[in-house]
Each structure stands twice: as structure tokens, then as C-alpha cells.
PDB file of C-alpha atoms in Angstrom:
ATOM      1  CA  UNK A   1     -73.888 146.904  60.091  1.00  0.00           C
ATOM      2  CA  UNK A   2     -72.488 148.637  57.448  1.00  0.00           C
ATOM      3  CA  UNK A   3     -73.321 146.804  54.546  1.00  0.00           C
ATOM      4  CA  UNK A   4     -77.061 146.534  55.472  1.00  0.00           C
ATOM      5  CA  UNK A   5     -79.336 149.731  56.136  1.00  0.00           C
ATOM      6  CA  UNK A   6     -82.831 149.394  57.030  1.00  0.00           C
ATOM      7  CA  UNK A   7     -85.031 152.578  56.479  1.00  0.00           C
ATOM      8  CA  UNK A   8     -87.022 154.269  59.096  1.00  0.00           C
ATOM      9  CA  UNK A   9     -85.378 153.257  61.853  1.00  0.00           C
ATOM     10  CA  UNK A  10     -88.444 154.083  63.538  1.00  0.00           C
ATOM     11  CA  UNK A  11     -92.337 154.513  62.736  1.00  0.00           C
ATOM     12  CA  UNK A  12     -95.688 155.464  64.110  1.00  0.00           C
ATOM     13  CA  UNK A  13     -98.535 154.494  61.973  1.00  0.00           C
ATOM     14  CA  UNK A  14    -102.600 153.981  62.360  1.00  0.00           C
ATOM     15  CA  UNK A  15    -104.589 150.870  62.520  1.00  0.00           C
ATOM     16  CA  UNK A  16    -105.309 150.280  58.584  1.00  0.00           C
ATOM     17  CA  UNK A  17    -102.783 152.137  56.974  1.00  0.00           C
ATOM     18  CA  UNK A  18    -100.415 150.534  54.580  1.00  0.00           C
ATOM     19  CA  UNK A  19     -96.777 150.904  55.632  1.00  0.00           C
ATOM     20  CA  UNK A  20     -93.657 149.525  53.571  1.00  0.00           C
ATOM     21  CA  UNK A  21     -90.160 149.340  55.120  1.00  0.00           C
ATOM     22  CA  UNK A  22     -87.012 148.911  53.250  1.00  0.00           C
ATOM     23  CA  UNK A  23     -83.906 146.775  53.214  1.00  0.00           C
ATOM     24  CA  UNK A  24     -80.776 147.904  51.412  1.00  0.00           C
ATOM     25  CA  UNK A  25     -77.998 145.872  51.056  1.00  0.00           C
ATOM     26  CA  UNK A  26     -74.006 146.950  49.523  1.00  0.00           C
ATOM     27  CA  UNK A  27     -72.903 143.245  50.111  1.00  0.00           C
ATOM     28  CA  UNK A  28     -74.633 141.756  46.736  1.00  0.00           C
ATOM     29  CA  UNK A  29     -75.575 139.074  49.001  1.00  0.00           C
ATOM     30  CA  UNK A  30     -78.313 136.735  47.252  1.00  0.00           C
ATOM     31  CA  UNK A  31     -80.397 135.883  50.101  1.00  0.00           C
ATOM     32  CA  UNK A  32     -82.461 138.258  52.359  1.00  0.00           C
ATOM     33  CA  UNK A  33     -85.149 137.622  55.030  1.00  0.00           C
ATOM     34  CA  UNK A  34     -87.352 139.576  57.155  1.00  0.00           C
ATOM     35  CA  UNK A  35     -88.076 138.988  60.850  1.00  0.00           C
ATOM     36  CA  UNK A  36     -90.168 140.534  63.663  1.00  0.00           C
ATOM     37  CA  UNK A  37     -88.525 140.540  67.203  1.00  0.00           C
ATOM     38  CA  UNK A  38     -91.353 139.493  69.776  1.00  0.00           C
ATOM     39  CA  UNK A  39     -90.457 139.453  73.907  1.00  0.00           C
ATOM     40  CA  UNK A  40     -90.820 135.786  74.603  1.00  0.00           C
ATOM     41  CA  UNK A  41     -91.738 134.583  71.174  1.00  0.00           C
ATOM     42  CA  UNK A  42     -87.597 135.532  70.215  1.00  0.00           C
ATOM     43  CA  UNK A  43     -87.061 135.884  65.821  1.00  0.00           C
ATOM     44  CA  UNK A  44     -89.749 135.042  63.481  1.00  0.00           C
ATOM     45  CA  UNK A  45     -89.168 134.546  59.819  1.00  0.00           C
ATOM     46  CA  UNK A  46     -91.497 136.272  57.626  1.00  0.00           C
ATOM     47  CA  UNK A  47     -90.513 136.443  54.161  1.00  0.00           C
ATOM     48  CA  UNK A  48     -87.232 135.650  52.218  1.00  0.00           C
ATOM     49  CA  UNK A  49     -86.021 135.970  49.204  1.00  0.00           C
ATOM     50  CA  UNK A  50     -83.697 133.985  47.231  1.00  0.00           C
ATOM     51  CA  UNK A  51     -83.183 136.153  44.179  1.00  0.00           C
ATOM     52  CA  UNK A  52     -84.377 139.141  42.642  1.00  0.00           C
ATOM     53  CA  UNK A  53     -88.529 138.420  42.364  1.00  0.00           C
ATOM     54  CA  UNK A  54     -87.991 134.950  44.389  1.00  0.00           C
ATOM     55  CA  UNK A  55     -89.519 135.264  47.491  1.00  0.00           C
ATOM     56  CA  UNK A  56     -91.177 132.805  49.874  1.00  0.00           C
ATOM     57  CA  UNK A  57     -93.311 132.733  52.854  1.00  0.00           C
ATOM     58  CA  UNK A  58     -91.936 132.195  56.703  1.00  0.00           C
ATOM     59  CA  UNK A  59     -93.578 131.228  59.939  1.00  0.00           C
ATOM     60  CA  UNK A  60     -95.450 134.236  60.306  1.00  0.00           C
ATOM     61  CA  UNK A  61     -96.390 136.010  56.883  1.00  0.00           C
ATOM     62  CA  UNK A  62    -100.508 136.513  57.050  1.00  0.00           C
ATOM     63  CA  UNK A  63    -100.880 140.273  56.536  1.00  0.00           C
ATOM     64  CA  UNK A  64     -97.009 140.637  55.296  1.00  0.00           C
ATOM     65  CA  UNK A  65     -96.105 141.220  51.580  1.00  0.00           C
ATOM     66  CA  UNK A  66     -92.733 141.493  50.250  1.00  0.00           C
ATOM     67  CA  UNK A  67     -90.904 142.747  46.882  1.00  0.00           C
ATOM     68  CA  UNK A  68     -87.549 142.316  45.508  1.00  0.00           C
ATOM     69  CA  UNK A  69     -86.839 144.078  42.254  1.00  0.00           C
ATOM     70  CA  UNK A  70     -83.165 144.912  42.621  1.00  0.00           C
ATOM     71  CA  UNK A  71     -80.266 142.781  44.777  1.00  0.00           C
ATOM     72  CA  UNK A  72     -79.769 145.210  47.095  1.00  0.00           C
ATOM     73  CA  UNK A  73     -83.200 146.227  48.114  1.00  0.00           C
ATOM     74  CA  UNK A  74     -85.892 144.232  50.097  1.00  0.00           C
ATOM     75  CA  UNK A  75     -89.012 145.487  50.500  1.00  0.00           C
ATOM     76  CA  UNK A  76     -91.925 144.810  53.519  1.00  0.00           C
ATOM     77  CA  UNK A  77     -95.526 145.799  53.260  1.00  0.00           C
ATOM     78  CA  UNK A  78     -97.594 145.803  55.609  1.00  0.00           C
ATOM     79  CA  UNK A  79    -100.992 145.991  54.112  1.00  0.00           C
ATOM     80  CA  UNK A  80    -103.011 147.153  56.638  1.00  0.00           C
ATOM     81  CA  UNK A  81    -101.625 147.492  59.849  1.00  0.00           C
ATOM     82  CA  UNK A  82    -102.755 146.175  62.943  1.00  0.00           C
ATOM     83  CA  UNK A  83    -102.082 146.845  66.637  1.00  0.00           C
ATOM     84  CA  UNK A  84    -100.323 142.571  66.346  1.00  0.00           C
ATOM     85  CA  UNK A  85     -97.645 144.376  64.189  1.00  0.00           C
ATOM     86  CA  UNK A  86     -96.254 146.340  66.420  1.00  0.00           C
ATOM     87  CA  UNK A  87     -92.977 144.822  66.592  1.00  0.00           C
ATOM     88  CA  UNK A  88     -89.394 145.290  65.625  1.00  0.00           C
ATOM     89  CA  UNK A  89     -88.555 144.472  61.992  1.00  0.00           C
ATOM     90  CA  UNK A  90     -85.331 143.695  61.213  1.00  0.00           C
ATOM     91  CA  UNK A  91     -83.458 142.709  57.781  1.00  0.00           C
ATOM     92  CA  UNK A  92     -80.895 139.776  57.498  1.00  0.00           C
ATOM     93  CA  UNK A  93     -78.123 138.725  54.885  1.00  0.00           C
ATOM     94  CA  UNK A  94     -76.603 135.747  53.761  1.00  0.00           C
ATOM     95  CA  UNK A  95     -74.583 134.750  51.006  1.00  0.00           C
ATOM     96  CA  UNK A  96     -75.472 131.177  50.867  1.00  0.00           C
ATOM     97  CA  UNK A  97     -78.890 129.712  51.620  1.00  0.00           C
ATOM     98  CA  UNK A  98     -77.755 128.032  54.701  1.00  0.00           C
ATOM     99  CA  UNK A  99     -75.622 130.695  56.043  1.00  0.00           C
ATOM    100  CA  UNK A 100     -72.241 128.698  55.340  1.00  0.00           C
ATOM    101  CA  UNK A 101     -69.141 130.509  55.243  1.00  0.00           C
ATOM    102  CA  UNK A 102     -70.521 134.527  56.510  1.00  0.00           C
ATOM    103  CA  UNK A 103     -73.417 133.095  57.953  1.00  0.00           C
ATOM    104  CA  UNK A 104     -76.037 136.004  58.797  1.00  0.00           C
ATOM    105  CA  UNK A 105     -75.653 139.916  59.052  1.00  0.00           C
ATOM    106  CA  UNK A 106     -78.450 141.872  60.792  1.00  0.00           C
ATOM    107  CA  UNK A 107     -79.240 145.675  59.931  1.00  0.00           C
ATOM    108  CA  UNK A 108     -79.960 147.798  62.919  1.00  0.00           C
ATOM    109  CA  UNK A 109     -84.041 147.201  62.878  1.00  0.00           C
ATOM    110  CA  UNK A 110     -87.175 149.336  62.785  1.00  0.00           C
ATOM    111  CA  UNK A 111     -89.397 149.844  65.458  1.00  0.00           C
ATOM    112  CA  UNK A 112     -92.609 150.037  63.828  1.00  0.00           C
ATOM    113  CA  UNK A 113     -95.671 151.228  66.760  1.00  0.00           C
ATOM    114  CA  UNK A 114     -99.539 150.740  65.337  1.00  0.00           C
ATOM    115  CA  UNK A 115    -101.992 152.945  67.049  1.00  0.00           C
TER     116      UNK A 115
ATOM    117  CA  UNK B   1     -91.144 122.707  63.698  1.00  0.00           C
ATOM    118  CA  UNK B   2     -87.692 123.753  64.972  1.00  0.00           C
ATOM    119  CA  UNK B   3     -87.662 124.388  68.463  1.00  0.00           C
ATOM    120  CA  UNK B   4     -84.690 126.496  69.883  1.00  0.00           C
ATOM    121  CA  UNK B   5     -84.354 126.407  74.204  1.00  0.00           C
ATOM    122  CA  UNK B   6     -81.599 128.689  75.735  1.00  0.00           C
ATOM    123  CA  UNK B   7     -80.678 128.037  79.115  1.00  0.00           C
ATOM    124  CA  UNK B   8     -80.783 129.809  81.473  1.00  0.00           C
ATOM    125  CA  UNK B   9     -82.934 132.931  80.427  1.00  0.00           C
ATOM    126  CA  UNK B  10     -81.073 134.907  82.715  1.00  0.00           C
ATOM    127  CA  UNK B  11     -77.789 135.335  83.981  1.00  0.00           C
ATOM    128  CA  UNK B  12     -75.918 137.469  86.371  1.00  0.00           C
ATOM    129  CA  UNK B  13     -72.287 136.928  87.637  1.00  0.00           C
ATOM    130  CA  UNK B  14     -69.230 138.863  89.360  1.00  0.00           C
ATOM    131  CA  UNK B  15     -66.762 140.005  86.651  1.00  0.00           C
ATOM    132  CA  UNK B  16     -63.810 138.092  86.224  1.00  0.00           C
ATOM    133  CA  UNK B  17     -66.212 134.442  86.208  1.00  0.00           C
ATOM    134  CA  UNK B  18     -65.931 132.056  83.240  1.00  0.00           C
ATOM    135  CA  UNK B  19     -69.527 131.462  82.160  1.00  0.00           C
ATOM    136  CA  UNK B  20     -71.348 129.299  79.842  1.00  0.00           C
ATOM    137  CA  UNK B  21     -74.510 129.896  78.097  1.00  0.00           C
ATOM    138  CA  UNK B  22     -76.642 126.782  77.061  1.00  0.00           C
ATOM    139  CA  UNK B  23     -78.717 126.058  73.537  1.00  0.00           C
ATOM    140  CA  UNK B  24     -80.576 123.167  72.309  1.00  0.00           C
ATOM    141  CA  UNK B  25     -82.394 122.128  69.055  1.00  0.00           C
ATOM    142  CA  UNK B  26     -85.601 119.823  68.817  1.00  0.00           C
ATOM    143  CA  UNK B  27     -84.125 118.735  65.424  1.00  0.00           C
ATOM    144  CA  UNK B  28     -80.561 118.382  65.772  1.00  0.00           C
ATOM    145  CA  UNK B  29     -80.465 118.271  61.938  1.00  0.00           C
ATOM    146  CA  UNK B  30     -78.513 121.563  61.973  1.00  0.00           C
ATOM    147  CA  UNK B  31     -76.428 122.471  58.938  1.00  0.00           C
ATOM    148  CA  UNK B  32     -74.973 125.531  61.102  1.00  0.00           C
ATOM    149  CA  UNK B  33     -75.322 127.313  63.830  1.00  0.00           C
ATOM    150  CA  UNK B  34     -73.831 130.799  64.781  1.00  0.00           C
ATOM    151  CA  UNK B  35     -74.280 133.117  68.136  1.00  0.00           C
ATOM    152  CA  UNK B  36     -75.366 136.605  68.327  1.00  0.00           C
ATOM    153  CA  UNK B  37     -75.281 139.350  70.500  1.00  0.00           C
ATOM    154  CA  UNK B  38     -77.467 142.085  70.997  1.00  0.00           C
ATOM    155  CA  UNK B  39     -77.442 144.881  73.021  1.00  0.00           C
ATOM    156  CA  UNK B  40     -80.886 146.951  74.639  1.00  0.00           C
ATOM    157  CA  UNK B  41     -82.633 148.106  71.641  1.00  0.00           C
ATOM    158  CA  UNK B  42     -79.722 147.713  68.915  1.00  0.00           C
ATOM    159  CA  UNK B  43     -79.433 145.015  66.482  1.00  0.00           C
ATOM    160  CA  UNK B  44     -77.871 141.860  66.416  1.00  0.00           C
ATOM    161  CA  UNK B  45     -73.877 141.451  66.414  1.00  0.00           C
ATOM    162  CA  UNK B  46     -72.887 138.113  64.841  1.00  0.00           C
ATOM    163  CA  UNK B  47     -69.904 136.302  67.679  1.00  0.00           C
ATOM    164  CA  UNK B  48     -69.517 132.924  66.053  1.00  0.00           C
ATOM    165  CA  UNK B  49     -70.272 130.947  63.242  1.00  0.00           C
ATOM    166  CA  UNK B  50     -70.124 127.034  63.517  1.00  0.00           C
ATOM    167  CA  UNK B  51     -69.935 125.698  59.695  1.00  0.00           C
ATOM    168  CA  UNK B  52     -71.310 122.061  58.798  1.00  0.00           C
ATOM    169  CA  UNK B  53     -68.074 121.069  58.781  1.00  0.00           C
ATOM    170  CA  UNK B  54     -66.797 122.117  62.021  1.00  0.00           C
ATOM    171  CA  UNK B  55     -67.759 121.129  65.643  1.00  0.00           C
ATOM    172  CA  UNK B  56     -66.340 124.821  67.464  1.00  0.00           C
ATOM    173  CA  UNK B  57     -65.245 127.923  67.103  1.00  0.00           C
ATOM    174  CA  UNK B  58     -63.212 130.307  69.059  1.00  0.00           C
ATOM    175  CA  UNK B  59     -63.030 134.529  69.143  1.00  0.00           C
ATOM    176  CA  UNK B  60     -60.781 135.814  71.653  1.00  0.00           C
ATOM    177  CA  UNK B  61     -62.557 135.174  75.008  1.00  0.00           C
ATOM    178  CA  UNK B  62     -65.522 133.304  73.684  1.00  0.00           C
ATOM    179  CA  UNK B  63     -65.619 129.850  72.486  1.00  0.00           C
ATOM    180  CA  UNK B  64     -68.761 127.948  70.786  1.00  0.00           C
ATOM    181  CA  UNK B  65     -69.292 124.597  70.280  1.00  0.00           C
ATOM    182  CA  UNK B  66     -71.859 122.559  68.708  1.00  0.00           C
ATOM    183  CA  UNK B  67     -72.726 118.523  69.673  1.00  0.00           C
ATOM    184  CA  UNK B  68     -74.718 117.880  66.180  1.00  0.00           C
ATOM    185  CA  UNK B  69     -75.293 114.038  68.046  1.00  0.00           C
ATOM    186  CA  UNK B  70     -77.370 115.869  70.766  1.00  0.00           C
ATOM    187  CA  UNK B  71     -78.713 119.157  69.046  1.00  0.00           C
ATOM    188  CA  UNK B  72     -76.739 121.228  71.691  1.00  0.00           C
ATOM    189  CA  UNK B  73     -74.482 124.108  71.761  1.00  0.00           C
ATOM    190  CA  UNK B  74     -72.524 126.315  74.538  1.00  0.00           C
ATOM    191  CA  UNK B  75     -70.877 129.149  74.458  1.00  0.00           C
ATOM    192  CA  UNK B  76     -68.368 130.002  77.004  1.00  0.00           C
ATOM    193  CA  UNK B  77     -67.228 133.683  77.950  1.00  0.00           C
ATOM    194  CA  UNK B  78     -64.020 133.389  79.781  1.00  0.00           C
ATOM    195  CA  UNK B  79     -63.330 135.887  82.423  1.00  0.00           C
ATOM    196  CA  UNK B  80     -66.231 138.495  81.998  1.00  0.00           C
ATOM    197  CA  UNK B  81     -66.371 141.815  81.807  1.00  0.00           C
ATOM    198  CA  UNK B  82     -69.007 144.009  82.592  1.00  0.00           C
ATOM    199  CA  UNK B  83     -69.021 145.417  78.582  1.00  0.00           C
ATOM    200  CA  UNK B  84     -69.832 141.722  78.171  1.00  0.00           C
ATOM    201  CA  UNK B  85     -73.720 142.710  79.558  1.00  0.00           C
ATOM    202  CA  UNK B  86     -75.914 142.049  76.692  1.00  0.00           C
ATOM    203  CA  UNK B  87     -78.857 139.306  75.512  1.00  0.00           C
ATOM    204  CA  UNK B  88     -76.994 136.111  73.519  1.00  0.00           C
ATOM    205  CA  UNK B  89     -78.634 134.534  70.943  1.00  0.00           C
ATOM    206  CA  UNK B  90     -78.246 131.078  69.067  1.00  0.00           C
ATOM    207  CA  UNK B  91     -79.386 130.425  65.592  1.00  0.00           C
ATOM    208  CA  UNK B  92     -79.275 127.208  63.745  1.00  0.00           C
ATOM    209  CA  UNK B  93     -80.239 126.655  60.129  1.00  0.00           C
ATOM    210  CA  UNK B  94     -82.340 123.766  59.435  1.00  0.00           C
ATOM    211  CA  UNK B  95     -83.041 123.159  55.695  1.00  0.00           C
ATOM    212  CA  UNK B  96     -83.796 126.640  54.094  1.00  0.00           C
ATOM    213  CA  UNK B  97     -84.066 129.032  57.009  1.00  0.00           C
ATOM    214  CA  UNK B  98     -82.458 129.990  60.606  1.00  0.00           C
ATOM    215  CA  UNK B  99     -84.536 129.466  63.315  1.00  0.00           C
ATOM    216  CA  UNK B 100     -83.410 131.308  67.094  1.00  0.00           C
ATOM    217  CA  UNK B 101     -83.653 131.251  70.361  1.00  0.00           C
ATOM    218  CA  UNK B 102     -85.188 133.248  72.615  1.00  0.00           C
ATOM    219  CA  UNK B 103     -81.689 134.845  74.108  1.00  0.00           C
ATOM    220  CA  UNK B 104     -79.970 134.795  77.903  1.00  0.00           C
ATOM    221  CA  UNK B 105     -79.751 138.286  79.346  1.00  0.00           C
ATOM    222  CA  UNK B 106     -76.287 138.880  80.840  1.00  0.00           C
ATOM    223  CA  UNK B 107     -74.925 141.287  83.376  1.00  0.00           C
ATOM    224  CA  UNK B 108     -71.678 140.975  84.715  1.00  0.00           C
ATOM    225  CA  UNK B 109     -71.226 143.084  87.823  1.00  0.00           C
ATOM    226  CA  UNK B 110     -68.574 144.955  88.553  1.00  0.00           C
TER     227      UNK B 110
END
């Protein structure tokens, strides 16, 4: 979508590295969340944020860190990668915390592969 | 925990059939609920949005409706086409967060 970018789009990294993906957003939308695309297990909420340094933990946040410093970006670290976070990460939007009126926008995802 | 069930997982029909795709909440306490799609290895395309306030939506050949009594939600695809071929997606927010289902995989046929 063109108001949300994530950034790599894709990624090969070790077991035990740190890796950080990034969010940007041009929509000065307040809310942002981070999910992992699983087959069978669908999207799984890992972190969200709710304002610039308000963040909160989702369903599936062990090993996950997040940081928000300026509206428009959303930062996920992972701080040690494992071969379980091999996944696709993708960024979501909202304007309101319950997704009234615009209700979610997705960026394109990163397809992050841990060897 | 929110539970999300799509029905059926998979679907595959002869273009030109009206279709309907099938979603259901363990909590029907759903503020909203919208419908995505996504295509192989792209992100997700938002369809519909159902506010609060409102009990369907329509978009051109698609309409979405949501039964807040039951938890459930359909959305119908009138006369498919085979650029209609994609996984479909429900979301519904309950309190602070959306939670999804796991998607029906469509292919229309030519």
C-alpha cells in the first residue's frame, strides 16, 4: 500500500543474530501492530503501539522487541533469531484503536528466513 | 481467547457462480469486522469494512455481512471471475486488537 512501506522486503539471517525490520508509515496513523503470517496458525499479533513510545505485547511476543520513536516508523527486533522466526512479518495501520472508520492497511510484508 | 473459523478452507468453482465464503467468532463481542484479500505471496488488500454501527457492506460484486447475535459473517462474490482467485481473510476486532482467520483459498476456473 502506498502509505505503508516495510523495509527489506526480504531477509536471510543466522541462528543468533539480531535482526530489526522497519515500518514506515505517510498516513500519521496513531496505531501500528506487527504480525507474523504462519500456514495454518493464519495472523498473529506481536506488538502494537498506540503512540509514539506506547507499545504493548500481543499473542506471540517472547523473543520480539519493538520501538517507536517517531509516528511514522515502527520498529521489530528480533533479538536473537531462531529457526521458529522464520515467518512473514508484516506491518498494519489504523487510525482508531478498533479499526472504526479505515479499519486496517497492510504493507507488503517481509519474508524473513533463519538459517 | 478469540477464535476465528473460516469455512470452507478451500474453494473452487466455474466462473460465472455466485459464491459465499463463511466466518465465525468464538466471542461474538465484535466491535468490527472487515475482509481481506491476499494474493500468493503479496500482502493483504482490505475488501470491506463492517463498522459497529452497521450490519453489511457492499463493493461492486462483493457483499459482507455481519450477524453480531451469532458471531458470523459471509461474504458473497457474485458472478466470479477467474482474477477473483486469491486467499480471503476475515478480521474482527475484539477489545484492543484484530484477531483473523485462517483464509479460504479461491480459484475460479475458467
Amino acid at each position: 500500500d502506498a502509505g505503508i512501506t516495510q523495509s527489506p522486503r526480504h531477509k536471510v539471517t543466522e541462528t543468533g543474530t539480531p535482526v530489526t525490520l522497519r515500518c514506515h508509515q505517510t498516513e500519521n496513523h496513531r496505531y501500528m501492530y506487527w504480525y507474523r503470517q504462519d500456514p495454518g496458525h493464519g495472523l498473529r499479533l506481536i506488538h502494537y503501539s498506540y503512540g509514539v513510545k506506547d507499545t504493548d505485547k500481543g499473542e506471540v511476543s517472547d523473543g520480539y522487541s519493538v520501538s517507536r520513536s517517531k509516528t511514522e516508523d515502527f520498529l521489530l527486533t528480533l533479538e536473537s533469531a531462531t529457526s521458529s522466526q522464520t515467518s512473514v512479518y508484516f506491518c498494519a495501520i489504523s487510525a482508531l484503536w478498533d479499526g472504526a472508520n479505515y479499519g486496517y492497511t497492510f504493507g507488503s510484508g517481509t519474508r524473513l528466513t533463519v538459517v | 481467547k478469540q477464535e476465528v473459523t473460516q469455512i470452507p478452507a478451500a474453494l473452487s468453482v466455474p466462473e460465472g457462480e455466485n459464491l459465499v465464503l463463511n466466518c465465525s467468532f468464538t466471542d461474538s463481542a465484535i466491535y468490527n469486522l472487515q475482509w481481506f484479500r491476499q494474493d500468493p505471496g503479496k500482502g493483504l488488500t482490505s475488501l470491506l469494512l463492517i463498522q459497529s454501527s452497521q450490519r453489511e457492506q457492499t463493493s461492486g460484486r462483493l457483499n459482507a455481512s455481519l450477524d453480531k447475535s451469532s458471531g458470523r459473517s459471509t461474504l458473497y462474490i457474485a458472478a466470479s471471475q477467474p482474477g477473483d482467485s486469491a486467499t480471503y481473510l476475515c478480521a474482527g476486532n475484539t477489545g484492543n486488537q484484530f484477531y483473523f482467520g485462517t483464509g479460504t483459498s479461491l480459484t475460479v476456473i475458467p
